[in-house]
Amino acid sequence: MTLRPVEVRGHLALEEHWDLRHRHALGRAGEAFARGVERGAIVAARCAGCRRVLLPPRVFCERCFCDTELFDFESREGELLSFTVVRMPFAGSPPTPFGIAYARLDGSDTALGALVEIDPDQADGGLAIGTRVELAILDSGFGMERLRYRPVR
Ligand SMILES: [Zn+2]
């Protein structure tokens, strides 16, 4: 590692380069979710205690700490709860502009994050909180990369 002094907007900063490989263990529920997407399914979890449907799936319910049961979730439509439109690219980002959203699919008790299709000519991407969206599974990518919310017109 070598620190290099650089000027950033009139201020001195130290710049360094990290060449870092990162591996993220998916865990039992995350692996089931990723493998589900590969076969065109959305895997959710149902809490054995409170019966909430958790999407993305978790191995236990964070409310009552009961174990969950994984299952193929049928609904593909839901409501947009939160979103942002990204216009400045960063290392590894999709081409800009792109949208990221959290939506709660009908029948789920939690929100699932995924990229969302936007209208690039509108500041808000043509989206609003409460917009009905469908969740599509694309043909390319892996796991979460393959998920895309699309506004229901
Ligand atoms: Zn629970």
CSV table of N, CA and C and ligand atoms in Angstrom, one decimal:
chain,number,residue,atom,x,y,z
A,1,MET,N,0.9,-1.2,0.0
A,1,MET,CA,0.0,0.0,0.0
A,1,MET,C,0.9,1.2,0.0
A,2,THR,N,0.6,2.1,-0.9
A,2,THR,CA,1.4,3.4,-1.0
A,2,THR,C,0.4,4.6,-1.0
A,3,LEU,N,0.6,5.5,0.0
A,3,LEU,CA,-0.3,6.7,0.0
A,3,LEU,C,0.3,7.7,-0.9
A,4,ARG,N,-0.6,8.4,-1.6
A,4,ARG,CA,-0.2,9.4,-2.6
A,4,ARG,C,-1.0,10.6,-2.3
A,5,PRO,N,-0.4,11.8,-2.1
A,5,PRO,CA,-1.1,13.0,-1.8
A,5,PRO,C,-1.8,13.5,-3.1
A,6,VAL,N,-3.1,13.9,-3.0
A,6,VAL,CA,-3.8,14.4,-4.2
A,6,VAL,C,-4.6,15.6,-3.8
A,7,GLU,N,-4.9,16.4,-4.7
A,7,GLU,CA,-5.8,17.6,-4.5
A,7,GLU,C,-7.2,17.2,-4.9
A,8,VAL,N,-8.2,17.3,-4.1
A,8,VAL,CA,-9.6,17.0,-4.4
A,8,VAL,C,-10.4,18.3,-4.1
A,9,ARG,N,-10.9,18.9,-5.1
A,9,ARG,CA,-11.7,20.1,-4.9
A,9,ARG,C,-11.0,21.1,-4.0
A,10,GLY,N,-9.7,21.3,-4.1
A,10,GLY,CA,-9.0,22.3,-3.4
A,10,GLY,C,-8.6,21.8,-2.0
A,11,HIS,N,-8.7,20.6,-1.7
A,11,HIS,CA,-8.3,20.0,-0.4
A,11,HIS,C,-7.3,18.9,-0.6
A,12,LEU,N,-6.4,18.8,0.3
A,12,LEU,CA,-5.4,17.7,0.3
A,12,LEU,C,-6.1,16.4,0.8
A,13,ALA,N,-5.9,15.4,0.0
A,13,ALA,CA,-6.4,14.0,0.4
A,13,ALA,C,-5.3,13.0,0.2
A,14,LEU,N,-5.4,11.9,0.8
A,14,LEU,CA,-4.4,10.8,0.6
A,14,LEU,C,-5.2,9.7,-0.2
A,15,GLU,N,-4.5,9.3,-1.3
A,15,GLU,CA,-5.1,8.3,-2.2
A,15,GLU,C,-4.3,7.1,-2.1
A,16,GLU,N,-5.0,6.0,-2.0
A,16,GLU,CA,-4.4,4.7,-2.1
A,16,GLU,C,-5.2,3.7,-2.9
A,17,HIS,N,-4.6,2.7,-3.4
A,17,HIS,CA,-5.3,1.7,-4.2
A,17,HIS,C,-5.3,0.4,-3.5
A,18,TRP,N,-6.5,-0.1,-3.4
A,18,TRP,CA,-6.7,-1.5,-2.8
A,18,TRP,C,-7.2,-2.4,-3.9
A,19,ASP,N,-6.4,-3.5,-4.0
A,19,ASP,CA,-6.8,-4.5,-5.0
A,19,ASP,C,-7.3,-5.7,-4.1
A,20,LEU,N,-8.6,-5.7,-3.9
A,20,LEU,CA,-9.2,-6.6,-2.8
A,20,LEU,C,-10.2,-7.5,-3.4
A,21,ARG,N,-10.0,-8.8,-3.3
A,21,ARG,CA,-11.1,-9.7,-3.7
A,21,ARG,C,-12.0,-9.9,-2.5
A,22,HIS,N,-13.2,-9.9,-2.7
A,22,HIS,CA,-14.2,-10.0,-1.6
A,22,HIS,C,-15.1,-11.2,-1.8
A,23,ARG,N,-15.3,-12.1,-0.9
A,23,ARG,CA,-16.2,-13.2,-0.9
A,23,ARG,C,-17.2,-13.0,0.2
A,24,HIS,N,-18.5,-13.2,-0.2
A,24,HIS,CA,-19.6,-13.0,0.8
A,24,HIS,C,-20.3,-14.3,0.9
A,25,ALA,N,-20.3,-14.9,2.1
A,25,ALA,CA,-21.0,-16.2,2.3
A,25,ALA,C,-22.5,-15.9,2.3
A,26,LEU,N,-23.2,-16.7,1.5
A,26,LEU,CA,-24.7,-16.4,1.3
A,26,LEU,C,-25.5,-17.0,2.5
A,27,GLY,N,-24.9,-18.1,3.1
A,27,GLY,CA,-25.7,-18.7,4.2
A,27,GLY,C,-26.8,-19.6,3.5
A,28,ARG,N,-27.5,-20.4,4.4
A,28,ARG,CA,-28.5,-21.3,3.9
A,28,ARG,C,-29.6,-20.6,3.1
A,29,ALA,N,-30.2,-19.6,3.7
A,29,ALA,CA,-31.3,-18.9,3.1
A,29,ALA,C,-30.8,-18.1,1.8
A,30,GLY,N,-29.7,-17.5,1.9
A,30,GLY,CA,-29.2,-16.7,0.7
A,30,GLY,C,-28.9,-17.6,-0.4
A,31,GLU,N,-28.3,-18.8,-0.1
A,31,GLU,CA,-28.0,-19.8,-1.2
A,31,GLU,C,-29.2,-20.3,-1.8
A,32,ALA,N,-30.2,-20.6,-1.0
A,32,ALA,CA,-31.5,-21.1,-1.5
A,32,ALA,C,-32.1,-20.0,-2.4
A,33,PHE,N,-32.0,-18.8,-2.0
A,33,PHE,CA,-32.6,-17.7,-2.8
A,33,PHE,C,-31.9,-17.6,-4.2
A,34,ALA,N,-30.5,-17.6,-4.1
A,34,ALA,CA,-29.7,-17.5,-5.4
A,34,ALA,C,-30.0,-18.6,-6.3
A,35,ARG,N,-30.0,-19.8,-5.7
A,35,ARG,CA,-30.3,-21.0,-6.6
A,35,ARG,C,-31.7,-21.0,-7.1
A,36,GLY,N,-32.6,-20.5,-6.3
A,36,GLY,CA,-34.0,-20.3,-6.8
A,36,GLY,C,-34.1,-19.4,-8.0
A,37,VAL,N,-33.4,-18.3,-8.0
A,37,VAL,CA,-33.4,-17.4,-9.1
A,37,VAL,C,-32.8,-18.1,-10.3
A,38,GLU,N,-31.8,-18.9,-10.2
A,38,GLU,CA,-31.3,-19.6,-11.3
A,38,GLU,C,-32.3,-20.6,-12.0
A,39,ARG,N,-33.2,-21.0,-11.2
A,39,ARG,CA,-34.3,-21.9,-11.8
A,39,ARG,C,-35.6,-21.1,-12.1
A,40,GLY,N,-35.5,-19.8,-12.0
A,40,GLY,CA,-36.7,-19.0,-12.3
A,40,GLY,C,-37.7,-18.8,-11.1
A,41,ALA,N,-37.2,-19.1,-9.9
A,41,ALA,CA,-38.1,-19.0,-8.8
A,41,ALA,C,-37.6,-17.9,-7.8
A,42,ILE,N,-38.6,-17.4,-7.0
A,42,ILE,CA,-38.2,-16.5,-5.9
A,42,ILE,C,-38.5,-17.3,-4.6
A,43,VAL,N,-37.4,-17.5,-3.8
A,43,VAL,CA,-37.5,-18.3,-2.6
A,43,VAL,C,-37.7,-17.3,-1.4
A,44,ALA,N,-38.7,-17.5,-0.7
A,44,ALA,CA,-39.0,-16.7,0.5
A,44,ALA,C,-39.0,-17.7,1.8
A,45,ALA,N,-39.1,-17.1,2.9
A,45,ALA,CA,-39.2,-17.9,4.2
A,45,ALA,C,-40.4,-17.5,5.0
A,46,ARG,N,-41.1,-18.5,5.6
A,46,ARG,CA,-42.2,-18.3,6.5
A,46,ARG,C,-41.8,-18.6,7.9
A,47,CYS,N,-42.0,-17.7,8.8
A,47,CYS,CA,-41.7,-17.9,10.2
A,47,CYS,C,-42.6,-18.9,10.8
A,48,ALA,N,-42.1,-19.9,11.5
A,48,ALA,CA,-42.9,-20.9,12.1
A,48,ALA,C,-43.7,-20.4,13.3
A,49,GLY,N,-43.2,-19.3,13.8
A,49,GLY,CA,-43.9,-18.7,15.0
A,49,GLY,C,-45.0,-17.7,14.6
A,50,CYS,N,-44.6,-16.6,14.1
A,50,CYS,CA,-45.6,-15.5,13.8
A,50,CYS,C,-46.2,-15.6,12.4
A,51,ARG,N,-45.7,-16.5,11.5
A,51,ARG,CA,-46.2,-16.8,10.2
A,51,ARG,C,-45.9,-15.7,9.2
A,52,ARG,N,-45.0,-14.7,9.6
A,52,ARG,CA,-44.7,-13.6,8.6
A,52,ARG,C,-43.9,-14.3,7.4
A,53,VAL,N,-44.0,-13.7,6.3
A,53,VAL,CA,-43.3,-14.1,5.1
A,53,VAL,C,-42.2,-13.1,4.9
A,54,LEU,N,-40.9,-13.7,4.9
A,54,LEU,CA,-39.7,-12.9,4.8
A,54,LEU,C,-39.1,-13.0,3.5
A,55,LEU,N,-38.9,-11.9,2.8
A,55,LEU,CA,-38.3,-11.9,1.4
A,55,LEU,C,-37.4,-10.7,1.3
A,56,PRO,N,-36.1,-10.8,1.2
A,56,PRO,CA,-35.4,-12.1,1.0
A,56,PRO,C,-35.5,-13.0,2.2
A,57,PRO,N,-35.3,-14.3,2.0
A,57,PRO,CA,-35.5,-15.2,3.1
A,57,PRO,C,-34.4,-15.1,4.1
A,58,ARG,N,-34.7,-15.4,5.4
A,58,ARG,CA,-33.8,-15.5,6.5
A,58,ARG,C,-34.0,-16.9,7.1
A,59,VAL,N,-33.0,-17.4,7.8
A,59,VAL,CA,-33.1,-18.7,8.5
A,59,VAL,C,-33.8,-18.6,9.8
A,60,PHE,N,-33.9,-17.4,10.3
A,60,PHE,CA,-34.8,-17.2,11.5
A,60,PHE,C,-35.5,-15.9,11.5
A,61,CYS,N,-36.5,-15.7,12.2
A,61,CYS,CA,-37.3,-14.5,12.2
A,61,CYS,C,-36.7,-13.6,13.2
A,62,GLU,N,-36.4,-12.4,12.8
A,62,GLU,CA,-35.7,-11.4,13.7
A,62,GLU,C,-36.7,-10.8,14.7
A,63,ARG,N,-38.0,-11.1,14.6
A,63,ARG,CA,-39.0,-10.6,15.6
A,63,ARG,C,-39.2,-11.6,16.7
A,64,CYS,N,-39.4,-12.9,16.4
A,64,CYS,CA,-39.7,-13.8,17.4
A,64,CYS,C,-38.6,-14.9,17.5
A,65,PHE,N,-37.5,-14.8,16.7
A,65,PHE,CA,-36.4,-15.7,16.8
A,65,PHE,C,-36.7,-17.2,16.5
A,66,CYS,N,-37.9,-17.4,15.9
A,66,CYS,CA,-38.2,-18.8,15.5
A,66,CYS,C,-37.6,-19.2,14.2
A,67,ASP,N,-37.4,-20.5,14.0
A,67,ASP,CA,-36.8,-20.9,12.7
A,67,ASP,C,-37.8,-20.6,11.6
A,68,THR,N,-37.4,-20.6,10.3
A,68,THR,CA,-38.2,-20.4,9.2
A,68,THR,C,-38.2,-21.6,8.3
A,69,GLU,N,-39.2,-21.6,7.4
A,69,GLU,CA,-39.3,-22.6,6.4
A,69,GLU,C,-39.2,-22.0,5.0
A,70,LEU,N,-38.3,-22.5,4.2
A,70,LEU,CA,-38.2,-21.9,2.8
A,70,LEU,C,-39.2,-22.4,1.9
A,71,PHE,N,-39.7,-21.6,1.0
A,71,PHE,CA,-40.7,-22.1,0.0
A,71,PHE,C,-40.6,-21.1,-1.2
A,72,ASP,N,-41.1,-21.7,-2.4
A,72,ASP,CA,-41.2,-20.9,-3.6
A,72,ASP,C,-42.3,-19.9,-3.5
A,73,PHE,N,-42.0,-18.6,-3.6
A,73,PHE,CA,-43.0,-17.5,-3.4
A,73,PHE,C,-43.6,-17.3,-4.8
A,74,GLU,N,-44.9,-17.2,-4.9
A,74,GLU,CA,-45.6,-17.1,-6.2
A,74,GLU,C,-45.8,-15.7,-6.7
A,75,SER,N,-46.0,-14.7,-5.8
A,75,SER,CA,-46.4,-13.4,-6.3
A,75,SER,C,-45.2,-12.7,-7.0
A,76,ARG,N,-45.5,-11.9,-8.0
A,76,ARG,CA,-44.4,-11.2,-8.7
A,76,ARG,C,-44.8,-9.7,-8.7
A,77,GLU,N,-45.9,-9.3,-8.1
A,77,GLU,CA,-46.3,-7.9,-8.1
A,77,GLU,C,-46.3,-7.3,-6.7
A,78,GLY,N,-46.0,-6.0,-6.6
A,78,GLY,CA,-46.0,-5.4,-5.3
A,78,GLY,C,-46.0,-3.9,-5.4
A,79,GLU,N,-45.6,-3.3,-4.3
A,79,GLU,CA,-45.6,-1.8,-4.2
A,79,GLU,C,-44.3,-1.3,-3.9
A,80,LEU,N,-43.9,-0.2,-4.6
A,80,LEU,CA,-42.6,0.4,-4.4
A,80,LEU,C,-42.6,1.2,-3.0
A,81,LEU,N,-41.7,0.8,-2.2
A,81,LEU,CA,-41.6,1.5,-0.8
A,81,LEU,C,-40.5,2.6,-0.8
A,82,SER,N,-39.5,2.4,-1.6
A,82,SER,CA,-38.3,3.3,-1.5
A,82,SER,C,-37.5,3.1,-2.8
A,83,PHE,N,-36.9,4.2,-3.3
A,83,PHE,CA,-36.1,4.1,-4.5
A,83,PHE,C,-35.1,5.3,-4.6
A,84,THR,N,-34.1,5.1,-5.4
A,84,THR,CA,-33.2,6.2,-5.7
A,84,THR,C,-32.8,6.0,-7.1
A,85,VAL,N,-32.5,7.1,-7.8
A,85,VAL,CA,-31.9,7.1,-9.2
A,85,VAL,C,-30.5,7.5,-9.1
A,86,VAL,N,-29.6,6.7,-9.5
A,86,VAL,CA,-28.1,6.9,-9.5
A,86,VAL,C,-27.7,7.4,-10.8
A,87,ARG,N,-27.1,8.6,-10.8
A,87,ARG,CA,-26.6,9.2,-12.0
A,87,ARG,C,-25.1,9.3,-12.1
A,88,MET,N,-24.4,9.1,-11.0
A,88,MET,CA,-22.9,9.1,-11.0
A,88,MET,C,-22.4,7.7,-11.0
A,89,PRO,N,-21.7,7.2,-12.0
A,89,PRO,CA,-21.2,5.9,-11.9
A,89,PRO,C,-20.1,5.7,-10.8
A,90,PHE,N,-20.0,4.5,-10.3
A,90,PHE,CA,-18.9,4.1,-9.4
A,90,PHE,C,-18.4,2.8,-9.8
A,91,ALA,N,-17.2,2.4,-9.2
A,91,ALA,CA,-16.5,1.2,-9.6
A,91,ALA,C,-17.5,0.0,-9.5
A,92,GLY,N,-17.7,-0.7,-10.6
A,92,GLY,CA,-18.6,-1.9,-10.6
A,92,GLY,C,-20.1,-1.6,-10.8
A,93,SER,N,-20.4,-0.3,-10.9
A,93,SER,CA,-21.8,0.0,-11.0
A,93,SER,C,-22.4,-0.3,-12.4
A,94,PRO,N,-23.7,-0.5,-12.5
A,94,PRO,CA,-24.3,-0.6,-13.8
A,94,PRO,C,-24.2,0.7,-14.5
A,95,PRO,N,-24.4,0.7,-15.8
A,95,PRO,CA,-24.3,1.9,-16.6
A,95,PRO,C,-25.4,2.9,-16.0
A,96,THR,N,-25.0,4.2,-15.9
A,96,THR,CA,-25.9,5.2,-15.3
A,96,THR,C,-26.7,5.8,-16.4
A,97,PRO,N,-27.8,6.4,-16.2
A,97,PRO,CA,-28.5,6.3,-14.9
A,97,PRO,C,-29.2,5.0,-14.7
A,98,PHE,N,-29.3,4.6,-13.4
A,98,PHE,CA,-30.0,3.4,-13.1
A,98,PHE,C,-30.8,3.6,-11.7
A,99,GLY,N,-31.7,2.8,-11.5
A,99,GLY,CA,-32.5,2.9,-10.3
A,99,GLY,C,-32.4,1.7,-9.4
A,100,ILE,N,-32.4,1.9,-8.1
A,100,ILE,CA,-32.4,0.9,-7.1
A,100,ILE,C,-33.7,1.1,-6.2
A,101,ALA,N,-34.4,0.0,-5.9
A,101,ALA,CA,-35.6,0.1,-5.2
A,101,ALA,C,-35.8,-1.0,-4.2
A,102,TYR,N,-36.6,-0.6,-3.2
A,102,TYR,CA,-37.2,-1.6,-2.3
A,102,TYR,C,-38.7,-1.7,-2.5
A,103,ALA,N,-39.1,-2.9,-2.7
A,103,ALA,CA,-40.6,-3.1,-2.9
A,103,ALA,C,-41.0,-4.3,-2.1
A,104,ARG,N,-42.3,-4.2,-1.6
A,104,ARG,CA,-42.9,-5.3,-0.9
A,104,ARG,C,-43.8,-6.0,-1.8
A,105,LEU,N,-43.5,-7.3,-2.2
A,105,LEU,CA,-44.4,-8.0,-3.1
A,105,LEU,C,-45.6,-8.4,-2.3
A,106,ASP,N,-46.7,-8.5,-3.0
A,106,ASP,CA,-48.0,-8.9,-2.4
A,106,ASP,C,-47.9,-10.2,-1.8
A,107,GLY,N,-48.2,-10.3,-0.5
A,107,GLY,CA,-48.1,-11.5,0.3
A,107,GLY,C,-46.9,-11.6,1.1
A,108,SER,N,-45.9,-10.7,0.9
A,108,SER,CA,-44.7,-10.7,1.7
A,108,SER,C,-44.8,-9.6,2.8
A,109,ASP,N,-44.1,-9.8,3.9
A,109,ASP,CA,-44.2,-8.9,5.0
A,109,ASP,C,-42.9,-8.0,5.0
A,110,THR,N,-42.0,-8.2,4.2
A,110,THR,CA,-40.7,-7.5,4.2
A,110,THR,C,-40.4,-7.0,2.7
A,111,ALA,N,-39.5,-6.1,2.6
A,111,ALA,CA,-39.1,-5.5,1.3
A,111,ALA,C,-37.9,-6.2,0.7
A,112,LEU,N,-37.9,-6.3,-0.6
A,112,LEU,CA,-36.8,-6.9,-1.3
A,112,LEU,C,-36.2,-5.9,-2.2
A,113,GLY,N,-34.9,-5.7,-2.1
A,113,GLY,CA,-34.2,-4.7,-2.9
A,113,GLY,C,-33.8,-5.3,-4.3
A,114,ALA,N,-33.9,-4.5,-5.3
A,114,ALA,CA,-33.4,-4.9,-6.7
A,114,ALA,C,-33.3,-3.6,-7.5
A,115,LEU,N,-32.6,-3.8,-8.6
A,115,LEU,CA,-32.6,-2.7,-9.6
A,115,LEU,C,-34.0,-2.5,-10.1
A,116,VAL,N,-34.3,-1.2,-10.5
A,116,VAL,CA,-35.6,-0.9,-11.1
A,116,VAL,C,-35.5,-0.2,-12.4
A,117,GLU,N,-36.3,-0.5,-13.3
A,117,GLU,CA,-36.3,0.2,-14.6
A,117,GLU,C,-36.8,1.6,-14.4
A,118,ILE,N,-36.1,2.6,-15.0
A,118,ILE,CA,-36.5,4.0,-14.8
A,118,ILE,C,-36.7,4.6,-16.2
A,119,ASP,N,-37.3,5.8,-16.2
A,119,ASP,CA,-37.4,6.7,-17.3
A,119,ASP,C,-36.2,7.7,-17.1
A,120,PRO,N,-35.1,7.5,-17.9
A,120,PRO,CA,-33.9,8.3,-17.6
A,120,PRO,C,-34.1,9.8,-17.8
A,121,ASP,N,-35.1,10.2,-18.5
A,121,ASP,CA,-35.3,11.6,-18.8
A,121,ASP,C,-36.1,12.3,-17.7
A,122,GLN,N,-36.5,11.6,-16.6
A,122,GLN,CA,-37.2,12.2,-15.5
A,122,GLN,C,-36.4,12.2,-14.3
A,123,ALA,N,-36.3,13.2,-13.5
A,123,ALA,CA,-35.5,13.3,-12.3
A,123,ALA,C,-35.8,12.2,-11.3
A,124,ASP,N,-37.1,11.9,-11.2
A,124,ASP,CA,-37.5,10.8,-10.3
A,124,ASP,C,-37.6,9.4,-11.0
A,125,GLY,N,-37.0,9.4,-12.2
A,125,GLY,CA,-37.0,8.1,-13.0
A,125,GLY,C,-38.4,7.7,-13.4
A,126,GLY,N,-39.4,8.6,-13.2
A,126,GLY,CA,-40.8,8.2,-13.5
A,126,GLY,C,-41.4,7.3,-12.5
A,127,LEU,N,-40.8,7.3,-11.3
A,127,LEU,CA,-41.3,6.4,-10.2
A,127,LEU,C,-41.9,7.3,-9.1
A,128,ALA,N,-42.6,6.7,-8.2
A,128,ALA,CA,-43.2,7.3,-7.0
A,128,ALA,C,-43.4,6.2,-6.0
A,129,ILE,N,-43.3,6.6,-4.7
A,129,ILE,CA,-43.6,5.7,-3.6
A,129,ILE,C,-45.1,5.2,-3.9
A,130,GLY,N,-45.2,3.9,-3.8
A,130,GLY,CA,-46.6,3.4,-4.0
A,130,GLY,C,-46.8,2.9,-5.4
A,131,THR,N,-45.8,3.2,-6.3
A,131,THR,CA,-45.9,2.6,-7.7
A,131,THR,C,-46.0,1.1,-7.7
A,132,ARG,N,-47.0,0.6,-8.4
A,132,ARG,CA,-47.1,-0.9,-8.6
A,132,ARG,C,-45.9,-1.3,-9.5
A,133,VAL,N,-45.3,-2.4,-9.1
A,133,VAL,CA,-44.1,-2.9,-9.8
A,133,VAL,C,-44.3,-4.5,-9.9
A,134,GLU,N,-43.7,-5.0,-11.0
A,134,GLU,CA,-43.6,-6.4,-11.1
A,134,GLU,C,-42.1,-6.8,-11.0
A,135,LEU,N,-41.8,-7.9,-10.5
A,135,LEU,CA,-40.4,-8.4,-10.4
A,135,LEU,C,-40.1,-9.4,-11.5
A,136,ALA,N,-39.2,-9.0,-12.3
A,136,ALA,CA,-38.8,-9.9,-13.5
A,136,ALA,C,-37.5,-10.6,-13.1
A,137,ILE,N,-37.3,-11.8,-13.7
A,137,ILE,CA,-36.0,-12.5,-13.6
A,137,ILE,C,-35.4,-12.4,-15.0
A,138,LEU,N,-34.2,-11.7,-15.1
A,138,LEU,CA,-33.6,-11.6,-16.4
A,138,LEU,C,-32.8,-12.9,-16.8
A,139,ASP,N,-32.4,-13.0,-18.0
A,139,ASP,CA,-31.7,-14.2,-18.5
A,139,ASP,C,-30.2,-14.2,-18.2
A,140,SER,N,-29.7,-13.0,-17.9
A,140,SER,CA,-28.2,-12.9,-17.6
A,140,SER,C,-27.9,-12.4,-16.2
A,141,GLY,N,-26.7,-12.7,-15.8
A,141,GLY,CA,-26.3,-12.3,-14.4
A,141,GLY,C,-26.4,-13.5,-13.5
A,142,PHE,N,-26.2,-13.2,-12.2
A,142,PHE,CA,-26.3,-14.2,-11.1
A,142,PHE,C,-27.1,-13.7,-9.9
A,143,GLY,N,-28.0,-14.5,-9.4
A,143,GLY,CA,-28.7,-14.1,-8.2
A,143,GLY,C,-29.4,-12.7,-8.3
A,144,MET,N,-29.1,-11.8,-7.3
A,144,MET,CA,-29.7,-10.5,-7.3
A,144,MET,C,-29.6,-9.7,-8.6
A,145,GLU,N,-28.4,-10.0,-9.3
A,145,GLU,CA,-28.2,-9.2,-10.5
A,145,GLU,C,-29.3,-9.5,-11.5
A,146,ARG,N,-29.9,-10.6,-11.4
A,146,ARG,CA,-30.9,-11.0,-12.4
A,146,ARG,C,-32.3,-10.4,-12.1
A,147,LEU,N,-32.5,-9.8,-11.0
A,147,LEU,CA,-33.8,-9.3,-10.6
A,147,LEU,C,-34.0,-7.9,-11.1
A,148,ARG,N,-35.1,-7.6,-11.6
A,148,ARG,CA,-35.4,-6.2,-12.0
A,148,ARG,C,-36.9,-5.9,-11.8
A,149,TYR,N,-37.1,-4.8,-11.1
A,149,TYR,CA,-38.5,-4.3,-10.9
A,149,TYR,C,-38.8,-3.5,-12.2
A,150,ARG,N,-40.1,-3.7,-12.6
A,150,ARG,CA,-40.6,-2.9,-13.7
A,150,ARG,C,-41.9,-2.3,-13.3
A,151,PRO,N,-42.1,-1.0,-13.5
A,151,PRO,CA,-43.4,-0.4,-13.2
A,151,PRO,C,-44.5,-1.1,-14.0
A,152,VAL,N,-45.6,-1.3,-13.3
A,152,VAL,CA,-46.8,-1.9,-14.0
A,152,VAL,C,-47.6,-0.7,-14.6
A,153,ARG,N,-47.7,-0.7,-15.9
A,153,ARG,CA,-48.3,0.4,-16.6
A,153,ARG,C,-49.8,0.1,-16.9
B,1,ZN,ZN,-41.7,-14.6,13.6
